[in-house]
Coordinates of C-alpha atoms in Angstrom, one line a residue:
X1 CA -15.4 -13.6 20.7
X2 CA -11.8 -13.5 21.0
X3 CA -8.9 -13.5 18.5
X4 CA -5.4 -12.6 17.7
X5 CA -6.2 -9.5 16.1
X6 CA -9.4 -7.4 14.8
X7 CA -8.9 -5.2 11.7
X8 CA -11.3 -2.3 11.1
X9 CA -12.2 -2.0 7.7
X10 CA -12.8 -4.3 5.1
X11 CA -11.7 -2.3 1.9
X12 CA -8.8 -3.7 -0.3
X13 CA -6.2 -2.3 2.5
X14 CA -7.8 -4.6 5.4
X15 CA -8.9 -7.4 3.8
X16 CA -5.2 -8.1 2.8
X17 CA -3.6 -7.5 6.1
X18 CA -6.1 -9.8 7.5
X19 CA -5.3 -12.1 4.8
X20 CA -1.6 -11.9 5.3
X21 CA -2.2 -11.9 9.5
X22 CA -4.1 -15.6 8.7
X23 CA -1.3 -16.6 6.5
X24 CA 1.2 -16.3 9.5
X25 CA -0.9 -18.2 11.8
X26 CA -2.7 -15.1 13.7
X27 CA -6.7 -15.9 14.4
X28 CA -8.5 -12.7 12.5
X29 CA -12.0 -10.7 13.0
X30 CA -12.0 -8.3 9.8
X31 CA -14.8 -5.8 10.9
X32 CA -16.3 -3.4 9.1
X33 CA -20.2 -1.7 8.9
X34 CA -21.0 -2.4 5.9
X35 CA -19.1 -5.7 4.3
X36 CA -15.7 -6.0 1.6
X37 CA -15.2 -3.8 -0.8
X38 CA -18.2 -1.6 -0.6
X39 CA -16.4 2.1 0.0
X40 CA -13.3 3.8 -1.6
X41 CA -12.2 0.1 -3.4
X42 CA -15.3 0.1 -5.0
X43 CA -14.7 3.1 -6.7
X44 CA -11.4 3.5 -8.8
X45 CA -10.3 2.6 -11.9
X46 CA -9.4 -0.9 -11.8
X47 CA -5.6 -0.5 -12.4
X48 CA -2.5 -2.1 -10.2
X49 CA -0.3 1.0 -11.1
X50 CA 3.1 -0.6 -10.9
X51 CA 3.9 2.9 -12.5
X52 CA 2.9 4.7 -9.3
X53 CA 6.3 5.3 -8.0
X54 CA 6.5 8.8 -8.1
X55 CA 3.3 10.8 -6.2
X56 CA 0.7 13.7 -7.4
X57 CA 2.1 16.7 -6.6
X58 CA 0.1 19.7 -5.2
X59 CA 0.2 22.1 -8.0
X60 CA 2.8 25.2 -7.5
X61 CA 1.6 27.8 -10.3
X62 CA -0.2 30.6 -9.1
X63 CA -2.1 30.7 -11.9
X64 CA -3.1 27.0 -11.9
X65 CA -3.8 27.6 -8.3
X66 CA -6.0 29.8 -9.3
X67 CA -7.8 28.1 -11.9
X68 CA -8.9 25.2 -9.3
X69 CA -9.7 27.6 -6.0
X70 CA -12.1 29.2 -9.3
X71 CA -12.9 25.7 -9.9
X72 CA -12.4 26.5 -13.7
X73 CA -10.3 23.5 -14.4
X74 CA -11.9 19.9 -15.0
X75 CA -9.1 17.9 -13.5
X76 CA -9.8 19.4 -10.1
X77 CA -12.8 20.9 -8.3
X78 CA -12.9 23.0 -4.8
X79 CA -15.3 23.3 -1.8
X80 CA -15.2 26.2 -0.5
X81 CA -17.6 25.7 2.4
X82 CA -14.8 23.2 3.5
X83 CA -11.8 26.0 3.3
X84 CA -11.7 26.0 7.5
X85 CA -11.4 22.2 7.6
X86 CA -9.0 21.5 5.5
X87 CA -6.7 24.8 5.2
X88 CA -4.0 23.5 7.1
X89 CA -3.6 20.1 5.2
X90 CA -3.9 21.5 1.7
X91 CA -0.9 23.9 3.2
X92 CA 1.3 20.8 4.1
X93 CA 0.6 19.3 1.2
X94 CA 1.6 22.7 -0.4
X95 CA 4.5 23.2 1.0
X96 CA 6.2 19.0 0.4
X97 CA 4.9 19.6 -2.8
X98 CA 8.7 20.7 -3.8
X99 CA 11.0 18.6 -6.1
X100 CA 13.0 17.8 -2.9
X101 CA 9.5 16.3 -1.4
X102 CA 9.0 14.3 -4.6
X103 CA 12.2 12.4 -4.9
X104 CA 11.9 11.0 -1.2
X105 CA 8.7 10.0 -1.8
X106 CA 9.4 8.3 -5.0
X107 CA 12.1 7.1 -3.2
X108 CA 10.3 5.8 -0.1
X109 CA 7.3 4.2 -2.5
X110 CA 9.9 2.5 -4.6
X111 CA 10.1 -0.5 -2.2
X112 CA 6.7 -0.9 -2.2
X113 CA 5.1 0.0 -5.5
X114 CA 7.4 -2.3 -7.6
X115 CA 6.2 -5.4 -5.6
X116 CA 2.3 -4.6 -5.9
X117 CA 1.3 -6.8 -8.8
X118 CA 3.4 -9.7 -7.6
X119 CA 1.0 -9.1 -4.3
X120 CA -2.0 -9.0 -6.0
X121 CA -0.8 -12.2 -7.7
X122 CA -0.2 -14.6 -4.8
X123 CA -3.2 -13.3 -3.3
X124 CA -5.5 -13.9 -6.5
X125 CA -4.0 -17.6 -6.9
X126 CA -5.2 -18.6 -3.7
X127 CA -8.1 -16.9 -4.1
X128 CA -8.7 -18.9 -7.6
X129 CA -9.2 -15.5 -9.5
X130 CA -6.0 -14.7 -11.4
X131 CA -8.2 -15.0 -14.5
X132 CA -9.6 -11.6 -13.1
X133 CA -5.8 -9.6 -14.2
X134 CA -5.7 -8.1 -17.4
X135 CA -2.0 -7.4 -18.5
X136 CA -2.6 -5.2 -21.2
X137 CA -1.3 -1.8 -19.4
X138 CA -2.7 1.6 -19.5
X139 CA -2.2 4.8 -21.8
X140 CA -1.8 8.5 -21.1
X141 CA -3.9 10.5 -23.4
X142 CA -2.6 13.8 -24.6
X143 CA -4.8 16.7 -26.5
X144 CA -1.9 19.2 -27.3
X145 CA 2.0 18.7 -29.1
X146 CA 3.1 20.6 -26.0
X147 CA 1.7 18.0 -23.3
X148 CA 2.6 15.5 -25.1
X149 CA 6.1 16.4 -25.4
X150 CA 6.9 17.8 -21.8
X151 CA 5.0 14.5 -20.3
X152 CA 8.0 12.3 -22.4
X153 CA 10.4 14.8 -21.1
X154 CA 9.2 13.9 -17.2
X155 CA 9.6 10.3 -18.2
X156 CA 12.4 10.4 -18.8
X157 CA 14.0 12.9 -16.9
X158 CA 12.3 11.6 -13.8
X159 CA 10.6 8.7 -13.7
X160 CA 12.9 7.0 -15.5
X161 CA 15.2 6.6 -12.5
X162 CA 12.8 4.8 -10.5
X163 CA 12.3 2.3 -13.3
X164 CA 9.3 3.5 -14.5
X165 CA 8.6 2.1 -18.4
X166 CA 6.9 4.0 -20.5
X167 CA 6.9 4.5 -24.3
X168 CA 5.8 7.3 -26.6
X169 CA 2.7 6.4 -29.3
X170 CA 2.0 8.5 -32.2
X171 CA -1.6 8.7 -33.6
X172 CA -1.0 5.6 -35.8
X173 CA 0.1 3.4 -33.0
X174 CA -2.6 5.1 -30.9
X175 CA -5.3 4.0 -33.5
X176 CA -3.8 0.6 -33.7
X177 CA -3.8 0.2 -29.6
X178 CA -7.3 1.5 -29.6
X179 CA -9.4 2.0 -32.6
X180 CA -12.4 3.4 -31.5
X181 CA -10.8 6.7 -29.6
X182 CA -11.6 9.3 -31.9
X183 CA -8.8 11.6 -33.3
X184 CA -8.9 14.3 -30.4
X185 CA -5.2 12.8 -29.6
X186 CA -2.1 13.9 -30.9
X187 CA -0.8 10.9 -29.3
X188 CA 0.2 9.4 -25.9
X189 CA 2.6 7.0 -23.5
X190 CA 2.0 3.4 -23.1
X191 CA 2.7 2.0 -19.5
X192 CA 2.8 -1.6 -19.8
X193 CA 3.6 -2.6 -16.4
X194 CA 0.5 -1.7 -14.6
X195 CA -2.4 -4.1 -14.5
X196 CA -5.9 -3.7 -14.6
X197 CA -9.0 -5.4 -13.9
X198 CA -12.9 -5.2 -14.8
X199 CA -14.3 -4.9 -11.3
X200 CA -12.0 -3.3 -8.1
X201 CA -15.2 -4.4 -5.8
X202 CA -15.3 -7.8 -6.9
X203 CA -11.5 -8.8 -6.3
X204 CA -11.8 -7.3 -2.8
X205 CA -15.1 -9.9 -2.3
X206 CA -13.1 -12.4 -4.1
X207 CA -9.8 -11.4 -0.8
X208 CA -12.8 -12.0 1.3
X209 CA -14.5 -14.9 0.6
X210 CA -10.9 -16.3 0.6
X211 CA -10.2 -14.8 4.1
X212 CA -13.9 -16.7 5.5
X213 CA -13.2 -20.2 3.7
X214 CA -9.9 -20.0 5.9
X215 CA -11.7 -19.3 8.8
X216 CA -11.4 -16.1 9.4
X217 CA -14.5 -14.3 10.9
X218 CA -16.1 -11.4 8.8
X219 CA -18.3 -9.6 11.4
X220 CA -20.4 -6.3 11.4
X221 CA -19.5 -3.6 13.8
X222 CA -18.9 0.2 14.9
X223 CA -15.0 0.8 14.5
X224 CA -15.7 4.2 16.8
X225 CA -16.1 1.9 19.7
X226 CA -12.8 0.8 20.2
X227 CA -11.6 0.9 23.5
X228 CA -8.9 -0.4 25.7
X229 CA -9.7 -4.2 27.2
X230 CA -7.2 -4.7 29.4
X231 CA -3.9 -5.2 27.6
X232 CA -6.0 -5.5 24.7
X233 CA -8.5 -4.0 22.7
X234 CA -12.5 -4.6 22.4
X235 CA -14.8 -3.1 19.4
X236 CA -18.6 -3.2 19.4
X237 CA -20.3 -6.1 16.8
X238 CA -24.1 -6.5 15.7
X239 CA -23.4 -9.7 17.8
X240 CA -21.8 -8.6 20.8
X241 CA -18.3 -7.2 22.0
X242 CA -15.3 -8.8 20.1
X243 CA -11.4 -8.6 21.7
X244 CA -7.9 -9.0 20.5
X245 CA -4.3 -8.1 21.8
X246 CA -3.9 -6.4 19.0
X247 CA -6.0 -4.2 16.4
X248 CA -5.2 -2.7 13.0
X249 CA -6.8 0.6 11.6
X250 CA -7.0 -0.4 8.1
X251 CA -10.4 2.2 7.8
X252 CA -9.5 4.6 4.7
X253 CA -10.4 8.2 4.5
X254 CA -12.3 7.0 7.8
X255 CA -9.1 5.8 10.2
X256 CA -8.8 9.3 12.0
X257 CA -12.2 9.1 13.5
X258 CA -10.2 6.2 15.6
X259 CA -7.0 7.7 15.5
X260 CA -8.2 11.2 16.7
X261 CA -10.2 9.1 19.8
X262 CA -6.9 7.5 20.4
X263 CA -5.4 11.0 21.3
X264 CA -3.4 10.4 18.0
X265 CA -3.2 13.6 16.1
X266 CA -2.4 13.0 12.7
X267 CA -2.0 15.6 9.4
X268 CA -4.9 13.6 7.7
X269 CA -6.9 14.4 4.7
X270 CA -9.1 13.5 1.7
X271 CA -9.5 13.5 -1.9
X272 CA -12.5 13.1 -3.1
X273 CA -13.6 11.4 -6.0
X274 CA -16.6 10.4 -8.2
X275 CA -17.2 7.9 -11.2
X276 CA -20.1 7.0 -13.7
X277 CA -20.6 4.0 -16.0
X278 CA -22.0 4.3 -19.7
X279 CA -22.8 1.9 -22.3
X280 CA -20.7 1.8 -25.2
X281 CA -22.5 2.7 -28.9
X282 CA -22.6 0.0 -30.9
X283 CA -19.5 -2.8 -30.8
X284 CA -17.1 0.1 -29.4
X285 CA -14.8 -1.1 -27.3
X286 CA -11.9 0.1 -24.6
X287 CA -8.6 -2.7 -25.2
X288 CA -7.3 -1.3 -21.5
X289 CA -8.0 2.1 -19.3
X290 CA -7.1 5.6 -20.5
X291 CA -6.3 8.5 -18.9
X292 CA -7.0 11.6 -20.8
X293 CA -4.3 13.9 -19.0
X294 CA -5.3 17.1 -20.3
X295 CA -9.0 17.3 -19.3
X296 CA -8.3 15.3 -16.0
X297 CA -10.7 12.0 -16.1
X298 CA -10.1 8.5 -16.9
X299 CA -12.2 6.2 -18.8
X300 CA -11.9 2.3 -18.2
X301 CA -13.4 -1.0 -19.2
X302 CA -15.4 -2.5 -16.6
X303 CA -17.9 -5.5 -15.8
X304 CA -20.7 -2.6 -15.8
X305 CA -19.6 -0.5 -18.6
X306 CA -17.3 2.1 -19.2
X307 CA -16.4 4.0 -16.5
X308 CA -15.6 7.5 -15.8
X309 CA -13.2 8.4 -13.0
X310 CA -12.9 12.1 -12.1
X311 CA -9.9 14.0 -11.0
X312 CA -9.6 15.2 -7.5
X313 CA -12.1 17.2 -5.4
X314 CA -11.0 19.0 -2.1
X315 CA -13.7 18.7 0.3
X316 CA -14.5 17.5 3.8
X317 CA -15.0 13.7 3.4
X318 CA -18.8 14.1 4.5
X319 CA -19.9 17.7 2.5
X320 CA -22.8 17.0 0.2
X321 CA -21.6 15.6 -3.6
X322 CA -21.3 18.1 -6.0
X323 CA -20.6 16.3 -9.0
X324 CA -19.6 19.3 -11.1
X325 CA -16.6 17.8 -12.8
X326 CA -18.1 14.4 -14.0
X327 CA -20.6 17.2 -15.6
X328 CA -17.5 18.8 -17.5
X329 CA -15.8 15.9 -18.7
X330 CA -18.8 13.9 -19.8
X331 CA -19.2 16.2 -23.1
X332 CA -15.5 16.0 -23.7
X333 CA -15.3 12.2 -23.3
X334 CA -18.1 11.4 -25.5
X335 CA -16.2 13.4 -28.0
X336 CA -13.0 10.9 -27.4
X337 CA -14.8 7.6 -27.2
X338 CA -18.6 7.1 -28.4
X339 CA -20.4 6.6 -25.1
X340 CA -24.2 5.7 -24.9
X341 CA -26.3 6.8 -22.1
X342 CA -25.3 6.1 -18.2
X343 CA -25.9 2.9 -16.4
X344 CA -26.6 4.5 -12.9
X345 CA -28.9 7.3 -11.6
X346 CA -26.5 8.9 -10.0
X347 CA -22.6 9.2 -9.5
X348 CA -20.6 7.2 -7.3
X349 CA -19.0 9.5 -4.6
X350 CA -15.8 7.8 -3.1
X351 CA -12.5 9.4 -0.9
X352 CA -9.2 8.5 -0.8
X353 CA -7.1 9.3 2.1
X354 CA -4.2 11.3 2.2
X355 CA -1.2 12.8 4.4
X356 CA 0.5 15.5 3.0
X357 CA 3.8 13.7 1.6
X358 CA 1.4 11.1 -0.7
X359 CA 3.0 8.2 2.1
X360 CA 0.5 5.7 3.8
X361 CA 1.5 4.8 7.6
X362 CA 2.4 1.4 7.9
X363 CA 3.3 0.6 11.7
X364 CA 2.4 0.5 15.5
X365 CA 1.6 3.9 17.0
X366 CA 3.7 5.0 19.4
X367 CA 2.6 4.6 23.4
X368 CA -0.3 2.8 22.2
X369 CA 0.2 -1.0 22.4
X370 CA -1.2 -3.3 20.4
X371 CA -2.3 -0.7 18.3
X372 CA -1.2 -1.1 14.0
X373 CA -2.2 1.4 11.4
X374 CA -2.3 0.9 7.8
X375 CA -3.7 3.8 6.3
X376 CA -3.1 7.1 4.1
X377 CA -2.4 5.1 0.6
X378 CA -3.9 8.3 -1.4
X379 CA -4.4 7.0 -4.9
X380 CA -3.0 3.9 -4.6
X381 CA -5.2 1.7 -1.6
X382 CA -6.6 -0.9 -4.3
X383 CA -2.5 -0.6 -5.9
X384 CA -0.9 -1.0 -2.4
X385 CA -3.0 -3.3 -0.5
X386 CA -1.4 -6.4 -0.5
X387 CA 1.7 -5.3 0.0
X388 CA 1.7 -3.2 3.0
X389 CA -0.7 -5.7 4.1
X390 CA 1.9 -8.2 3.5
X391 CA 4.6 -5.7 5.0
X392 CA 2.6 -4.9 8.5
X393 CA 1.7 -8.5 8.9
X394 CA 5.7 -8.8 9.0
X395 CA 5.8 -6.3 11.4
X396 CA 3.1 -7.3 13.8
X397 CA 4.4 -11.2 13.9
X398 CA 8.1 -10.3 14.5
X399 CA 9.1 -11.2 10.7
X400 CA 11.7 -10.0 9.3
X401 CA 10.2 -7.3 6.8
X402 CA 10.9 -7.3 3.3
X403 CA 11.8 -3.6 2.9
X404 CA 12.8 -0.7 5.8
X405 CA 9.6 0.0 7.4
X406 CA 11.2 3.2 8.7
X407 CA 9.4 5.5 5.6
X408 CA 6.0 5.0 6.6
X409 CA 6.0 5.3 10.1
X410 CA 3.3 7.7 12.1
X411 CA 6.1 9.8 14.2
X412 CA 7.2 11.5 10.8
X413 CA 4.8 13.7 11.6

């Protein structure tokens, strides 16, 4: 089989660069070993976080520090059997953590971030699933006066200039947005731009089956076997060898196993993350997802429930799941919101890939021809995809690109 272009990995970051790639007249083979939607953008909370302009920070208290490498906090957990592995990363992503790191990354996402739900929109018209967005926003929970009142002050002191809405809510507002949160809240901050909807995994099906109707070909295959064909590239299928000019590494917390065989040595990491679903008691009911900052967890309305998301946990992507802080949040969340018993056996273990300044790489790497990456989004894959999708299609088919691709190339590092 041969086409214009192969894209490894069918998660919400490839199937919307093969989309966009198909939309500029380029023949596509979206490849990926298990099928769309099944790995990291199954797992998140659901929301288009047109918010997510400026990035997590690694913290910078010693004592905070602390806490986590103690794994005494609930909003992040540690592997210490994993310390050798990822050292050096956590130390980049120490050191940019700065002020100084944050504003040109807020700065660099701008671009991006403010375009993602229009993305999401043209790409869920011609899918025929708009009816999927739910434009009801997403709240900020807060347990303590003081929380509460230095999160406004970063607001507005920060995120303000990057044109970031949010609003303070009181209790009674709080109760009036959603009445069946118990009173655990002093209050939060409403962010109505972000969208949200009930199932991550669906919509990136919903990209796909939009991608095959076009005639694109979804095909099962082993993105470890890439290899040089000529002037082009060939990858491994259940049905045979497949080859394109060019190829795009679109694989998640899994795109430096390629990279790294590619001789391209990048400062790559992972978050790990992990998420349950519970029945509601009685006719209780979530009006839009809800992050409880203090404990670290987010709760959200889903197709299957409602379901918990956990904060980060630094590990090797592939160490056995350890699932401690869905354990400590569950008690505290069934205190906020009245949860009924889980849904699944077991938790959902997902990663998200990271390089130390919370940018994704959006470009061609250099000395390697033919090769694209679009990888790295952290927090923000199911957020980002169609728009860096959109941006690298731009870039790959000589486009003029709607915003400086210059931020998110690989050679920054």
């Amino acid at each position: 089989m041969s086409n214009d272009v192969i894209v490894l990995g069918a998660g919400m970051v490839g199937v919307s660069t093969a989309l966009h790639l198909q939309e500029r007249g380029r023949s596509v083979a979206l490849v990926d070993r298990r099928g769309v939607a099944e790995e990291t953008s199954y797992g998140n909370a659901g929301i288009i976080q047109r918010e997510g302009i400026v990035p997590y920070l690694f913290p910078r208290e010693w004592a905070t520090i602390l806490r986590h490498a103690r794994n005494q906090s609930t909003e992040a957990a540690f592997q210490w059997s994993s310390l050798p592995s990822i050292a050096p990363w956590m130390f980049r992503y120490w050191r940019w953590s700065t002020d100084e790191g944050m504003h040109a990354t807020a700065r660099a996402m701008a671009p991006i971030v403010t375009r993602c739900v229009d993305e999401h929109e043209h790409l869920m018209n011609e899918a025929g699933v708009i009816g999927m967005l739910r434009r009801t926003g997403y709240l900020r929970l807060y347990r303590t006066e003081e929380g509460l009142e230095k999160a406004i002050r970063e607001d507005s002191q920060v995120k303000a200039k990057y044109g970031v809405v949010a609003k303070a809510v009181g209790r009674s507002e709080l109760a009036e947005l959603e009445p069946h949160l118990k009173s655990v809240y002093v209050g939060g901050v409403m962010l109505p731009d972000p969208c949200s909807v009930a199932d991550p995994s669906a919509l990136g099906k919903a990209y796909g089956d939009l991608f095959v109707r076009r005639g694109g070909a979804l095909v099962e295959g082993e993105a470890r076997s890439l290899t040089r064909d000529g002037a082009g590239w060939k990858v491994a299928t259940r049905d045979g060898w497949i080859s394109a000019p060019d190829v795009v590494v679109a694989l998640g917390p899994w795109s430096d196993m390629v990279t790294k065989a590619q001789g391209i040595k990048l400062p790559f990491g992972v978050k790990r993350g992990y998420h349950m679903h519970y029945r509601p008691e009685g006719n209780a009911t979530l009006n839009r997802p809800v992050i409880d900052t203090t404990v670290g967890y987010a709760m959200a309305p889903m197709s299957k429930g409602i379901r918990i998301t956990t904060g980060a946990e630094f590990a090797t992507r592939d160490a056995p799941p350890n699932p401690v802080q869905l354990e400590r949040v569950e008690p505290l969340a069934r205190a906020a919101f009245p949860l009924a018993e889980r849904v699944e056996a077991e938790p959902w273990l997902g990663r998200r890939p990271c390089l130390p300044d919370m940018l994704p790489i959006i470009g061609q790497a250099v000395g390697k021809k033919g090769l694209w990456m679009n990888f790295g989004h952290h927090h923000l894959g199911f957020t980002l995809g169609p728009v860096t999708g959109r941006l690298l299609a731009e870039m790959m088919t000589g486009e003029k690109p709607f915003t400086d691709p210059h931020p998110y190339r690989a050679e920054r590092f």
